[in-house]
Tab-separated table of C-alpha atoms and ligand atoms in Angstrom:
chain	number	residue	atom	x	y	z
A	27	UNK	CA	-12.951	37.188	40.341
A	28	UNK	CA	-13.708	33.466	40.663
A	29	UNK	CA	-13.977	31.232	37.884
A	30	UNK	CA	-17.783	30.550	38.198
A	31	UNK	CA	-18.317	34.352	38.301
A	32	UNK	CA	-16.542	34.655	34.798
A	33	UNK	CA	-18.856	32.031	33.618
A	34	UNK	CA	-21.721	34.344	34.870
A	35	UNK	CA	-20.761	37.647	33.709
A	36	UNK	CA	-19.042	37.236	30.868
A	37	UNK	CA	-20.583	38.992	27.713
A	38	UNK	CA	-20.335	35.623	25.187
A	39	UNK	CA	-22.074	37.742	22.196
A	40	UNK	CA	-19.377	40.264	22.604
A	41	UNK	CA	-16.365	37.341	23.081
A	42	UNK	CA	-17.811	35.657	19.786
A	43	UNK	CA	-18.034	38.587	17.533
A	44	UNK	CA	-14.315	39.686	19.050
A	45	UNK	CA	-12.449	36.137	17.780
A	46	UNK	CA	-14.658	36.291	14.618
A	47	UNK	CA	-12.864	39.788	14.142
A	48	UNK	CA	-9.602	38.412	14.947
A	49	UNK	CA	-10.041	35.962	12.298
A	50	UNK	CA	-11.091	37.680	9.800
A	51	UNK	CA	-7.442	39.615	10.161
A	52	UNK	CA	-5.701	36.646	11.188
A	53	UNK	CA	-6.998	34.550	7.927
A	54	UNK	CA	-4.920	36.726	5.144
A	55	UNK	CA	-1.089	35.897	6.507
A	56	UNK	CA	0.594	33.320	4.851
A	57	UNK	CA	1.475	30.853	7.754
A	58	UNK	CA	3.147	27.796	7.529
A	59	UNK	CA	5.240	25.631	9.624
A	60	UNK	CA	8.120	28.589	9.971
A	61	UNK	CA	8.459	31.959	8.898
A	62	UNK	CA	7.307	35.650	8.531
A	63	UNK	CA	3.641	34.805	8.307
A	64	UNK	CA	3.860	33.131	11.735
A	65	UNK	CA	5.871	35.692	13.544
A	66	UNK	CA	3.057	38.119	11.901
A	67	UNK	CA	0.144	35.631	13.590
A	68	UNK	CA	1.714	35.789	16.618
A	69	UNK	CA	2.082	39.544	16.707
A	70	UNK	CA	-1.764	39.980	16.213
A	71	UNK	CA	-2.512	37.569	18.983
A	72	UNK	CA	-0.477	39.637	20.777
A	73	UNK	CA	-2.879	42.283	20.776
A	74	UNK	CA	-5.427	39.875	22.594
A	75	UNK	CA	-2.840	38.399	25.477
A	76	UNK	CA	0.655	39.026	26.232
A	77	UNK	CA	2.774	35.890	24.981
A	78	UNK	CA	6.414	34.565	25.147
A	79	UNK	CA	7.854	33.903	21.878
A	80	UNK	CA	10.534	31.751	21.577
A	81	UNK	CA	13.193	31.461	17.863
A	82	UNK	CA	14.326	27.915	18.067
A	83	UNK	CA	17.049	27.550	15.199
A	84	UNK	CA	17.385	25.374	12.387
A	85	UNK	CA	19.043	22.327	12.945
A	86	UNK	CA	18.141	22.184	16.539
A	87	UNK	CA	17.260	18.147	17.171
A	88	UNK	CA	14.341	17.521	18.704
A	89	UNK	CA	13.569	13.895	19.905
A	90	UNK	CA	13.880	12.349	16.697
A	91	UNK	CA	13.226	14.691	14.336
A	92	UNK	CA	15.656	18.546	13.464
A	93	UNK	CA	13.981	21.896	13.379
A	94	UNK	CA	13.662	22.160	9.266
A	95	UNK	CA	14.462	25.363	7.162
A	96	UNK	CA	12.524	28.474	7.326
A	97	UNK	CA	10.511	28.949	4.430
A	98	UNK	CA	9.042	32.478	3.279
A	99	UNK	CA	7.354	32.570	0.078
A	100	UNK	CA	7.334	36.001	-1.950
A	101	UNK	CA	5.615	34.782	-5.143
A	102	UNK	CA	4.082	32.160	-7.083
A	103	UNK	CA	2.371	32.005	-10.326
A	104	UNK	CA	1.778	29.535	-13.594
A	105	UNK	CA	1.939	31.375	-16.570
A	106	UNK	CA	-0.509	30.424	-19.264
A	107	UNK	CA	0.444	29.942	-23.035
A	108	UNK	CA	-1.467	32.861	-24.044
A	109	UNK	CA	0.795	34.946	-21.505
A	110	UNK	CA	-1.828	35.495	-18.990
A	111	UNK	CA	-1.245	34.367	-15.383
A	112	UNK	CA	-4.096	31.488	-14.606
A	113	UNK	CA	-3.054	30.755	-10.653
A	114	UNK	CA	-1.539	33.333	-8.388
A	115	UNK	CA	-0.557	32.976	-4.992
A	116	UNK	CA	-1.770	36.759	-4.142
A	117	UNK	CA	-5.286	35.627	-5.196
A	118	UNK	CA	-5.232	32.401	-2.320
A	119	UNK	CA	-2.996	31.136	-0.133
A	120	UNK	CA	-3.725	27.566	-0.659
A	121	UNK	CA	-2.541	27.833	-4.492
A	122	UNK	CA	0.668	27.082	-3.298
A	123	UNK	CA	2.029	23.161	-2.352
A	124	UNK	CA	3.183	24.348	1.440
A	125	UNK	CA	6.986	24.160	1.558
A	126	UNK	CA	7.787	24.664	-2.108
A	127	UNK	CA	11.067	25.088	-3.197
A	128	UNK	CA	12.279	27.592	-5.377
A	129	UNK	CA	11.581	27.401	-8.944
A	130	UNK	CA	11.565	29.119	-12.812
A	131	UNK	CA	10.592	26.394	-15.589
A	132	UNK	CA	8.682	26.920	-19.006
A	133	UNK	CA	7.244	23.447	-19.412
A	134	UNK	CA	4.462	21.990	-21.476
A	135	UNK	CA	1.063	21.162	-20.183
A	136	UNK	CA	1.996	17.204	-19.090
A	137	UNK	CA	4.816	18.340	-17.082
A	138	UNK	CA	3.028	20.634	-15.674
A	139	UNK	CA	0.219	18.860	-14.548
A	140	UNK	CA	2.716	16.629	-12.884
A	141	UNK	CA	2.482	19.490	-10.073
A	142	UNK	CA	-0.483	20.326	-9.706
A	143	UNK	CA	-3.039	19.318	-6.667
A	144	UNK	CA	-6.833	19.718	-7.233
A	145	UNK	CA	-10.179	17.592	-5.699
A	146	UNK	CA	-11.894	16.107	-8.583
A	147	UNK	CA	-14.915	15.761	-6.213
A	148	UNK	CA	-15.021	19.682	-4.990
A	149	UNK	CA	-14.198	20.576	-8.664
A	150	UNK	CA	-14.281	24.189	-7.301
A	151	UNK	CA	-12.351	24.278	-4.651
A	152	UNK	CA	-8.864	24.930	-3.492
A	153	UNK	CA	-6.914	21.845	-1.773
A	154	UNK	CA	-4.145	22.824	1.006
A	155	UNK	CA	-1.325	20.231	0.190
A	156	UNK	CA	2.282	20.301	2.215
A	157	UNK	CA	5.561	18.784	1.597
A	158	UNK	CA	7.638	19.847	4.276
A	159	UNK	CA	9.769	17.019	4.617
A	160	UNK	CA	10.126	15.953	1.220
A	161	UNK	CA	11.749	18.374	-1.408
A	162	UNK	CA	9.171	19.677	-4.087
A	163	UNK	CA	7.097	22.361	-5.610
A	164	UNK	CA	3.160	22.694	-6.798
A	165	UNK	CA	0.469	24.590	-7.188
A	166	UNK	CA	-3.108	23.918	-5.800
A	167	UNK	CA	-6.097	24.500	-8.161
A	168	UNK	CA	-9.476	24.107	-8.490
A	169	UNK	CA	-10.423	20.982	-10.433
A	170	UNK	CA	-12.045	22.824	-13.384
A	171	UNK	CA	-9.741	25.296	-13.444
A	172	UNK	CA	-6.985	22.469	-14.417
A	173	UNK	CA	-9.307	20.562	-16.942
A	174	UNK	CA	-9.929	24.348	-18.658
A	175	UNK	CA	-5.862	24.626	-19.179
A	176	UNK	CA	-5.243	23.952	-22.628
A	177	UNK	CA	-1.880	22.297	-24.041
A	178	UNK	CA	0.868	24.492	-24.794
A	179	UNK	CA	3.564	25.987	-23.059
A	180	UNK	CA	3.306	27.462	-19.616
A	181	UNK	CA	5.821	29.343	-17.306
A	182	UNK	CA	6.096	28.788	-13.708
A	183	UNK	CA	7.625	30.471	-11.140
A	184	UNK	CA	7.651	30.195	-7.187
A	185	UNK	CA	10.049	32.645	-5.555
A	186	UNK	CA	10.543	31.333	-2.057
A	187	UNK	CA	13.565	30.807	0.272
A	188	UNK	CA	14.063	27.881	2.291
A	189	UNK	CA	17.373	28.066	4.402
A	190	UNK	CA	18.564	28.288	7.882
A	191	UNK	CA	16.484	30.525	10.086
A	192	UNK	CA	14.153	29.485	13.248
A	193	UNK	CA	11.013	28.008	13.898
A	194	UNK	CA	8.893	30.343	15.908
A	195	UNK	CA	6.429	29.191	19.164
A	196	UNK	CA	5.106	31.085	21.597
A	197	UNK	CA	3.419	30.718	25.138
A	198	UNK	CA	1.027	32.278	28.164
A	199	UNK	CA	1.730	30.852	31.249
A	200	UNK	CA	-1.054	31.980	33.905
A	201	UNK	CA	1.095	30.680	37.135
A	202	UNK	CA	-1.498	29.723	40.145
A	203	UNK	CA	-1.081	28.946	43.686
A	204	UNK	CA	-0.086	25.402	42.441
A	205	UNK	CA	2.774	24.440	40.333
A	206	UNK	CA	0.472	21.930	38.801
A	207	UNK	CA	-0.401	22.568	34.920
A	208	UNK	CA	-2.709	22.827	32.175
A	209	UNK	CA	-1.531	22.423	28.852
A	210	UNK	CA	-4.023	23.885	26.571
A	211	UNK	CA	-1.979	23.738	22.606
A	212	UNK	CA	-2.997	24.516	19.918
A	213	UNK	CA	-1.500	24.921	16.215
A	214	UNK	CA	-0.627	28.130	14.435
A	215	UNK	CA	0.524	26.425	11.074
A	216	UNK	CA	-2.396	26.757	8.554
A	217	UNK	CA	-2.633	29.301	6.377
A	218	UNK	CA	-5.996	30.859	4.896
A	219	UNK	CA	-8.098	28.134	6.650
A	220	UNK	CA	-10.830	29.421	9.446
A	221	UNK	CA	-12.009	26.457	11.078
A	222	UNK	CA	-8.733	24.575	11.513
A	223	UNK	CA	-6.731	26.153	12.765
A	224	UNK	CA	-7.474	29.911	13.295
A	225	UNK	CA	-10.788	29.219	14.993
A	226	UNK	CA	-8.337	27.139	18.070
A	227	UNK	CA	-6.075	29.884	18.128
A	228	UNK	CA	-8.648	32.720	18.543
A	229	UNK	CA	-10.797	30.626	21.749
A	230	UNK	CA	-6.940	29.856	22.946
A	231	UNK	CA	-6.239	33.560	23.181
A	232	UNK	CA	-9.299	34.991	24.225
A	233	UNK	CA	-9.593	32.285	26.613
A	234	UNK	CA	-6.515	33.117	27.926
A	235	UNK	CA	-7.098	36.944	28.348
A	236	UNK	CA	-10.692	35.695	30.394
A	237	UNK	CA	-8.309	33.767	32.878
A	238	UNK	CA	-5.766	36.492	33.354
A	239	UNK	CA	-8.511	38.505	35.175
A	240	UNK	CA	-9.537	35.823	37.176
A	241	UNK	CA	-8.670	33.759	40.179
A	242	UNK	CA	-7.227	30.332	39.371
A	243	UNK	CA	-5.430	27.792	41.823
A	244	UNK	CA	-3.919	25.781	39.098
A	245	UNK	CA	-1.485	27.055	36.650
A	246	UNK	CA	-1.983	27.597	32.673
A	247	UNK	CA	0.262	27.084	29.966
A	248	UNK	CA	-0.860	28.006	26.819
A	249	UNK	CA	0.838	26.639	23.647
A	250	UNK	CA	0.729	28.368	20.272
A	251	UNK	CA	2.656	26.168	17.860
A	252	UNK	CA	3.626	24.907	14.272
A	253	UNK	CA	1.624	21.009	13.569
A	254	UNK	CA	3.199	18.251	14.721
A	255	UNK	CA	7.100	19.544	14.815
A	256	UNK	CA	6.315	22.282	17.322
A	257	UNK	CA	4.872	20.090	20.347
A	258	UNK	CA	8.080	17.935	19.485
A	259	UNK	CA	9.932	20.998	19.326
A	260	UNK	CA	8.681	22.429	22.603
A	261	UNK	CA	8.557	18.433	24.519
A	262	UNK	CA	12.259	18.476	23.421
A	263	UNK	CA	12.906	21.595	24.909
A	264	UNK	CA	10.772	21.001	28.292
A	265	UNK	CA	11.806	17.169	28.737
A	266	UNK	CA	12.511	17.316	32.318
A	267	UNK	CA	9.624	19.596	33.561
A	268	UNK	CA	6.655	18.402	31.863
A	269	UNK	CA	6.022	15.979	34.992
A	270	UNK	CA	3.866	19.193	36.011
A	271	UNK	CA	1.260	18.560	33.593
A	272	UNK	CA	-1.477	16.767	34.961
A	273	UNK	CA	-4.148	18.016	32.440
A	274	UNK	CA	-4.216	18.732	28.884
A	275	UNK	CA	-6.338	19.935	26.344
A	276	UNK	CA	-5.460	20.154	22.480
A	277	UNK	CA	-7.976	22.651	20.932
A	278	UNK	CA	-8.897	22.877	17.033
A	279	UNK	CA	-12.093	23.686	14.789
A	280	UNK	CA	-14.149	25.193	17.174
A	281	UNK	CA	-15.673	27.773	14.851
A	282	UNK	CA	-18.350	25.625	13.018
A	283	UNK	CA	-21.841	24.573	14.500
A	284	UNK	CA	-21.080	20.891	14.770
A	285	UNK	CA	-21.404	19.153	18.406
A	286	UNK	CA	-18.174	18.815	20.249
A	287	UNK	CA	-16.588	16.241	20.271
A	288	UNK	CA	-13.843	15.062	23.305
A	289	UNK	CA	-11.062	12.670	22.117
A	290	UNK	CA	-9.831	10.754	25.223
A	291	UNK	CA	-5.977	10.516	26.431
A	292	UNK	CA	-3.684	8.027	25.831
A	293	UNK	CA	-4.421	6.722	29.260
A	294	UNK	CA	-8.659	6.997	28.750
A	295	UNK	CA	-9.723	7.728	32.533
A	296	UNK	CA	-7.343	10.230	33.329
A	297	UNK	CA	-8.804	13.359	35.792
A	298	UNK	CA	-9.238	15.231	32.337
A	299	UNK	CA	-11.159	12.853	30.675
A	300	UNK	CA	-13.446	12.220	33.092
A	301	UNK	CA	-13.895	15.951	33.735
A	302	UNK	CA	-14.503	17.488	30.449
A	303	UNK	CA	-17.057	14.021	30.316
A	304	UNK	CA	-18.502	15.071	33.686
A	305	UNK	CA	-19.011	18.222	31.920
A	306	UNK	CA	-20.442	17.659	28.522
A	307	UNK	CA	-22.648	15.558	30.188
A	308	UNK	CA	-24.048	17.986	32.458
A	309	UNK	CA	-24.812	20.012	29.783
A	310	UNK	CA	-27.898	17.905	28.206
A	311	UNK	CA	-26.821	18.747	24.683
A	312	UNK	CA	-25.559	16.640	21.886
A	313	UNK	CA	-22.024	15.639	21.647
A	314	UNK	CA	-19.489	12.304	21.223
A	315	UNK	CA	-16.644	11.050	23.274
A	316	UNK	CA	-13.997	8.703	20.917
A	317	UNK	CA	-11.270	6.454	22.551
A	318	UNK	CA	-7.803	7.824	22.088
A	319	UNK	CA	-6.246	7.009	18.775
A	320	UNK	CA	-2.314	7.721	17.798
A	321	UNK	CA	-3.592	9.622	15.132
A	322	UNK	CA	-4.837	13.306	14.960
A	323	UNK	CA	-3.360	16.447	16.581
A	324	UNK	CA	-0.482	17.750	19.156
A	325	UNK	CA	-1.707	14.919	21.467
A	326	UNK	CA	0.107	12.437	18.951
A	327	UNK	CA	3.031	13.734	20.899
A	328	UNK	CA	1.911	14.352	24.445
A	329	UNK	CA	0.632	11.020	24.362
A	330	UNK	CA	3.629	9.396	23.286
A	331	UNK	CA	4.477	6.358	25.434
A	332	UNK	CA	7.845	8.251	26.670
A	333	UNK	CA	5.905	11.322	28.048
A	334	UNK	CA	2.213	9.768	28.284
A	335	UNK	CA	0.822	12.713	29.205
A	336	UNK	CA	-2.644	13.475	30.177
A	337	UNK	CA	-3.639	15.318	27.386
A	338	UNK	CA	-7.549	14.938	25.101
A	339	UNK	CA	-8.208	17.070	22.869
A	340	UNK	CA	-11.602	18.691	22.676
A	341	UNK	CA	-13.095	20.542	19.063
A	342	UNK	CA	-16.341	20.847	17.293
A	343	UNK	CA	-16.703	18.603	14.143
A	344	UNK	CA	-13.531	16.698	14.326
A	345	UNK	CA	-10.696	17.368	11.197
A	346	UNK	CA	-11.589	15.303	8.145
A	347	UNK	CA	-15.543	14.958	9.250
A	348	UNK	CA	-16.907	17.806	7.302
A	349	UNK	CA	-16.514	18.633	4.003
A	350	UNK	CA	-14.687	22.188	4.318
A	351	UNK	CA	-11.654	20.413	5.518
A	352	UNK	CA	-8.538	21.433	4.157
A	353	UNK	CA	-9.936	23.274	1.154
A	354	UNK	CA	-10.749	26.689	0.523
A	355	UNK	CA	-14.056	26.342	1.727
A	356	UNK	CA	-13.211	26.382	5.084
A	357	UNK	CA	-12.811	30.107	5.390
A	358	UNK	CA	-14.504	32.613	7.233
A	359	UNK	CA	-18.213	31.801	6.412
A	360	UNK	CA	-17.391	28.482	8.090
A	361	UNK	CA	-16.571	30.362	11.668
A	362	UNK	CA	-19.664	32.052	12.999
A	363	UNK	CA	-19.399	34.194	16.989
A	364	UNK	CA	-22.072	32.220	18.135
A	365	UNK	CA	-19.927	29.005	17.919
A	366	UNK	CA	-16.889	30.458	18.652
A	367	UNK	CA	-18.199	32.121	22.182
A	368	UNK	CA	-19.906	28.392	22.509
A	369	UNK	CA	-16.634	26.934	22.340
A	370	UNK	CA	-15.017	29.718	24.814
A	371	UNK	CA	-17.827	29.098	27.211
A	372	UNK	CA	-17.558	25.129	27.414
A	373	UNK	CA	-13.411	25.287	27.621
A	374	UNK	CA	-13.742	28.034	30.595
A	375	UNK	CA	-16.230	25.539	32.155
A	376	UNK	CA	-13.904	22.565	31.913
A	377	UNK	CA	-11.419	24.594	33.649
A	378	UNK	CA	-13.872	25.945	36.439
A	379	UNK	CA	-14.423	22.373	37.035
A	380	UNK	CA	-10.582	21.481	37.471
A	381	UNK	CA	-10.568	24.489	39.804
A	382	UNK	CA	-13.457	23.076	41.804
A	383	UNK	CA	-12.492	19.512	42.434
A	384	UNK	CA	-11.141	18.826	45.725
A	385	UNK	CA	-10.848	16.030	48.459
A	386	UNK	CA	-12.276	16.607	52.105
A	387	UNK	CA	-13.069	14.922	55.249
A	388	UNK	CA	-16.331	14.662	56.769
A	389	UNK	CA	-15.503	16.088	60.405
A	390	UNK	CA	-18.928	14.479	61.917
A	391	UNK	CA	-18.897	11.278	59.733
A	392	UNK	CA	-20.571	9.560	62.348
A	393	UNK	CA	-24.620	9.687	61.691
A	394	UNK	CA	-25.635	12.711	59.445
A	395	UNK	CA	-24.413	15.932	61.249
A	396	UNK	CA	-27.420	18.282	61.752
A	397	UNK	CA	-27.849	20.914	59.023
A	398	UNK	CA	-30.893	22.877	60.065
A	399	UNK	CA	-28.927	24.087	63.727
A	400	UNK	CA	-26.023	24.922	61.169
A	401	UNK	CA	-27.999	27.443	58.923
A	402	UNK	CA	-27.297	24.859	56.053
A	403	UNK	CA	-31.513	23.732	55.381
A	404	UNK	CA	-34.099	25.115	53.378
A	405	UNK	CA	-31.939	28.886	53.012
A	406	UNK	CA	-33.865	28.824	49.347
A	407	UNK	CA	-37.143	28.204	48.968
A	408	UNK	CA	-38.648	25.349	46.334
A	409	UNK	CA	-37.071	23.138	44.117
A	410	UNK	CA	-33.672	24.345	44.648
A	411	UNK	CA	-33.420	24.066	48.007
A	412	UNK	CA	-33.582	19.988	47.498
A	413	UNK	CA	-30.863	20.308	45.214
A	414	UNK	CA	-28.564	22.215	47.905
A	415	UNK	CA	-29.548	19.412	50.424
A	416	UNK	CA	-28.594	16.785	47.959
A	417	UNK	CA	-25.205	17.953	47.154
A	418	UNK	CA	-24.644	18.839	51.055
A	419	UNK	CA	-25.487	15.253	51.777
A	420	UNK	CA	-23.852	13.681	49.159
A	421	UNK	CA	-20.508	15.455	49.745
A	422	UNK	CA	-20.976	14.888	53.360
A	423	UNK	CA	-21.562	11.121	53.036
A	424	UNK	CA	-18.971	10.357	50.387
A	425	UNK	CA	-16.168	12.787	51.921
A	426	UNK	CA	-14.012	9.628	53.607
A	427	UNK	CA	-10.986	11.195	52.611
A	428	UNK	CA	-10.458	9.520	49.488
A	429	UNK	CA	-13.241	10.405	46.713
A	430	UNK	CA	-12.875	13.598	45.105
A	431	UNK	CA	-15.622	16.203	44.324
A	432	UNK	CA	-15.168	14.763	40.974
A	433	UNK	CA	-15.838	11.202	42.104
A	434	UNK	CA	-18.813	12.177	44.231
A	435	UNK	CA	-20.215	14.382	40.715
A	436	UNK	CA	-19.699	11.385	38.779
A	437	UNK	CA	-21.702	8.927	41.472
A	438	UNK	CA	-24.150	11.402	42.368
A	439	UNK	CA	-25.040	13.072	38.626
A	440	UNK	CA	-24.592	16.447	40.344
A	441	UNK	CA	-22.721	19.197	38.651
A	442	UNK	CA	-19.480	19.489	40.166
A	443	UNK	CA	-19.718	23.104	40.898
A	444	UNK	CA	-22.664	22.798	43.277
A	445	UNK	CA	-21.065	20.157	44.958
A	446	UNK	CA	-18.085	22.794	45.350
A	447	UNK	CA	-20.619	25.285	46.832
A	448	UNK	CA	-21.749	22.793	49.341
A	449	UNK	CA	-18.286	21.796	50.191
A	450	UNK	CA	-17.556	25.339	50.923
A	451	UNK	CA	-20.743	26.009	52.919
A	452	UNK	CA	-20.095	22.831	54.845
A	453	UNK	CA	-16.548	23.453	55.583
A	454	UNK	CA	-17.229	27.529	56.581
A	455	UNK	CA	-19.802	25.516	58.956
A	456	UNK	CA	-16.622	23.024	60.519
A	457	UNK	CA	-18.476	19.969	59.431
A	458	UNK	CA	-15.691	19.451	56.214
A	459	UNK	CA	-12.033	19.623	56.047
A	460	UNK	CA	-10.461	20.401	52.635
A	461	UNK	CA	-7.240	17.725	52.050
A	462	UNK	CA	-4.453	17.557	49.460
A	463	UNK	CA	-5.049	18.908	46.278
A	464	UNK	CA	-6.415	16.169	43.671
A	465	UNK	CA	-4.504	17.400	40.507
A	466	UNK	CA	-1.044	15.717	42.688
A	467	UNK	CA	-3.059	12.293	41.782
A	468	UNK	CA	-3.338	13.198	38.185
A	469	UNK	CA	0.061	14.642	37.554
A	470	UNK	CA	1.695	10.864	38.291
A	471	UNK	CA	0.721	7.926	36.327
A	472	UNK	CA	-2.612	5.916	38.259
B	605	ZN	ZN1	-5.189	20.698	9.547
């Protein structure tokens, strides 16, 4: 099957209410950068695609940075002075400061407090705090729930390990004709949060398992990784080989019902950029483009200067713009199918528009060749007949042998997929002849 025909028949409905499903069981494990609750993520999304895990140990450098401990939490609780437990860890995985080492204190209310993470302006929500790099322990409250604790003695406990183990990634790659890739990563580290990150991983996985049954000429690598130390982890690993990138995509909250929103590579016009632009545009509905900023998600690291890779990344409401962020409120009511399948739909169409881009030569450049004696006018009747003899002319006039479908889309403000049609009817009709492959361009640096 073609890619365009998966855009056709594809039941969306179904795909939406499928990764809202997968969320919903996805949302309970206790991820974090390492550990069992990742290795459990991982083995539900391998119940939607087939994936390659890979144990990278502790210790391991990676550009600058070492793989850090593995850290597996078993309990945490605060103990209040009346005996009763007042946070638990069972209850929500955000009461816990990510990374938390090891501890069993009695200490009085100050101390306490000392360690304790809450959002004086959500006073009822939960914050998600970290400290994976810096040696501590907390607890993460709602605000009211810490200006309710009275003074007295409390107990605390976390019972965690943090020592040598492995930090756990794992990958699809969908190998096409072409060795040329797409990186599409996204980040497997959050734990109990819907919108970032589970709502990337479940359109990365289904989107995967809608490619496997399809035709593609350019290969697919999909990255399912820890924040941050698992791109660096896995550009470490893949230093000499990621020259066969030439597109990128780093996907996150795509579950809410905000516009998307495309965040530019490093280099700002690369073939990616102006594709997924080409195709947001085409689409006549709301959304934003920003400028690249070193800032943000995985493409911190593809875009580093060393590797400069071509690599946006494209989500709904960006991280930090809506209030849910990072609390407990973004949970599953946040993630609704319809957005989720929305999300699906546009990332398959950026990729069907990859696939379609070409270069080609206009075999009868000289004067316009004649279409009617070739079959190629007025097959359809009415308004979309002039459409088909637009794109046949404008492919036929611009195809010198150096634009691109993608050029001629962008000059012409026709969707690069009927251009692709009329390339194909004009080449089955010996007037066009298909040249190199345009990704080759992208994969080098313009
Ligand atoms: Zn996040």
């Amino acid at each position: 099957m073609k890619l365009h025909e998966l855009l056709a028949e594809t039941d969306w409905a179904a795909q939406g209410e499928a990764m809202q499903a997968w969320i919903a069981r996805a949302y309970p494990l206790p991820r974090s950068l390492t550990g069992d609750g990742v290795r459990q993520t991982l083995a539900l999304a391998q119940e939607v695609v087939p994936l390659a895990v890979t144990e990278v140990p502790t210790g391991t450098p990676v550009l600058d940075w070492e793989v850090p401990r593995e850290w597996n939490l078993r309990a945490a609780w605060i103990k209040g002075p009346d005996g009763r437990i007042v946070v638990d860890a069972r209850a929500h995985n955000l009461h816990v400061l990510g990374y938390s080492v090891p501890v069993a204190a009695r200490l009085s209310r100050a101390e306490l407090d000392a360690h304790l993470f809450s959002l004086p302006e959500q006073p009822d929500l939960i914050p998600y705090r970290t400290s994976y790099y810096r040696e501590a322990w907390g607890f993460c409250l709602p605000h009211r729930l810490r200006e309710s604790l009275p003074e007295g003695e409390y107990e605390v406990r976390i019972e965690a390990t943090l020592a040598t183990g492995a930090l756990t990634l794992a990958e699809a790659l969908l190998a096409g004709a072409s060795e040329h890739e797409v990186l599409l990563s996204t980040h497997l580290c959050h734990p109990s949060l819907a919108n970032d990150n589970l709502s990337g991983l479940a359109v990365m996985l289904h989107l995967a398992a809608l490619l496997r049954q399809a035709e593609h000429r350019l290969s697919y690598r999909f990255l399912f990784i820890p924040g941050t130390i698992g791109s660096l982890t896995w550009l470490a690993l893949h230093r000499d080989d990621v020259g066969r990138i030439a597109a990128g995509l780093v996907a996150a909250n795509l579950g809410d019902g905000g516009a998307f929103h495309y965040k530019r590579s490093r280099r700002g016009r690369a073939r990616i950029d102006r594709t997924v632009e080409h195709v947001l545009r085409a689409r006549g509905e709301p959304y934003e483009v920003m400028d690249f900023v070193p800032f943000g998600y995985d493409e911190r690291q593809y875009c580093s200067p060393g590797f400069d890779l071509a690599v946006g990344s494209l989500t709904r409401t960006p991280w930090g713009r809506y209030p849910e962020y990072h609390t407990s409120a973004d949970d599953l009511s946040l993630v609704r199918p319809q957005h989720l399948a929305g999300s699906l739909r546009l990332y398959l169409e950026v990729l069907a528009a990859l696939e379609a881009d070409g270069r080609y030569r206009n075999l009868s450049p000289y004067g316009e060749p004649q279409l009617g004696r070739r079959g190629l006018y007025g097959a359809i009747g009415g308004g979309s007949a002039k459409d088909r003899e637009l794109a046949l002319l404008w492919v036929l006039n611009q195809s010198d042998g150096s634009a691109t479908l993608l050029d001629i889309a962008e000059r012409s403000g026709i969707a690069i997929g009927r251009l692709r049609q009329a390339a194909d009817e004009l080449a089955a009709a010996g007037l066009l002849a298909r040249l190199d492959e345009p990704a080759a361009a992208a994969a080098t640096k313009p």
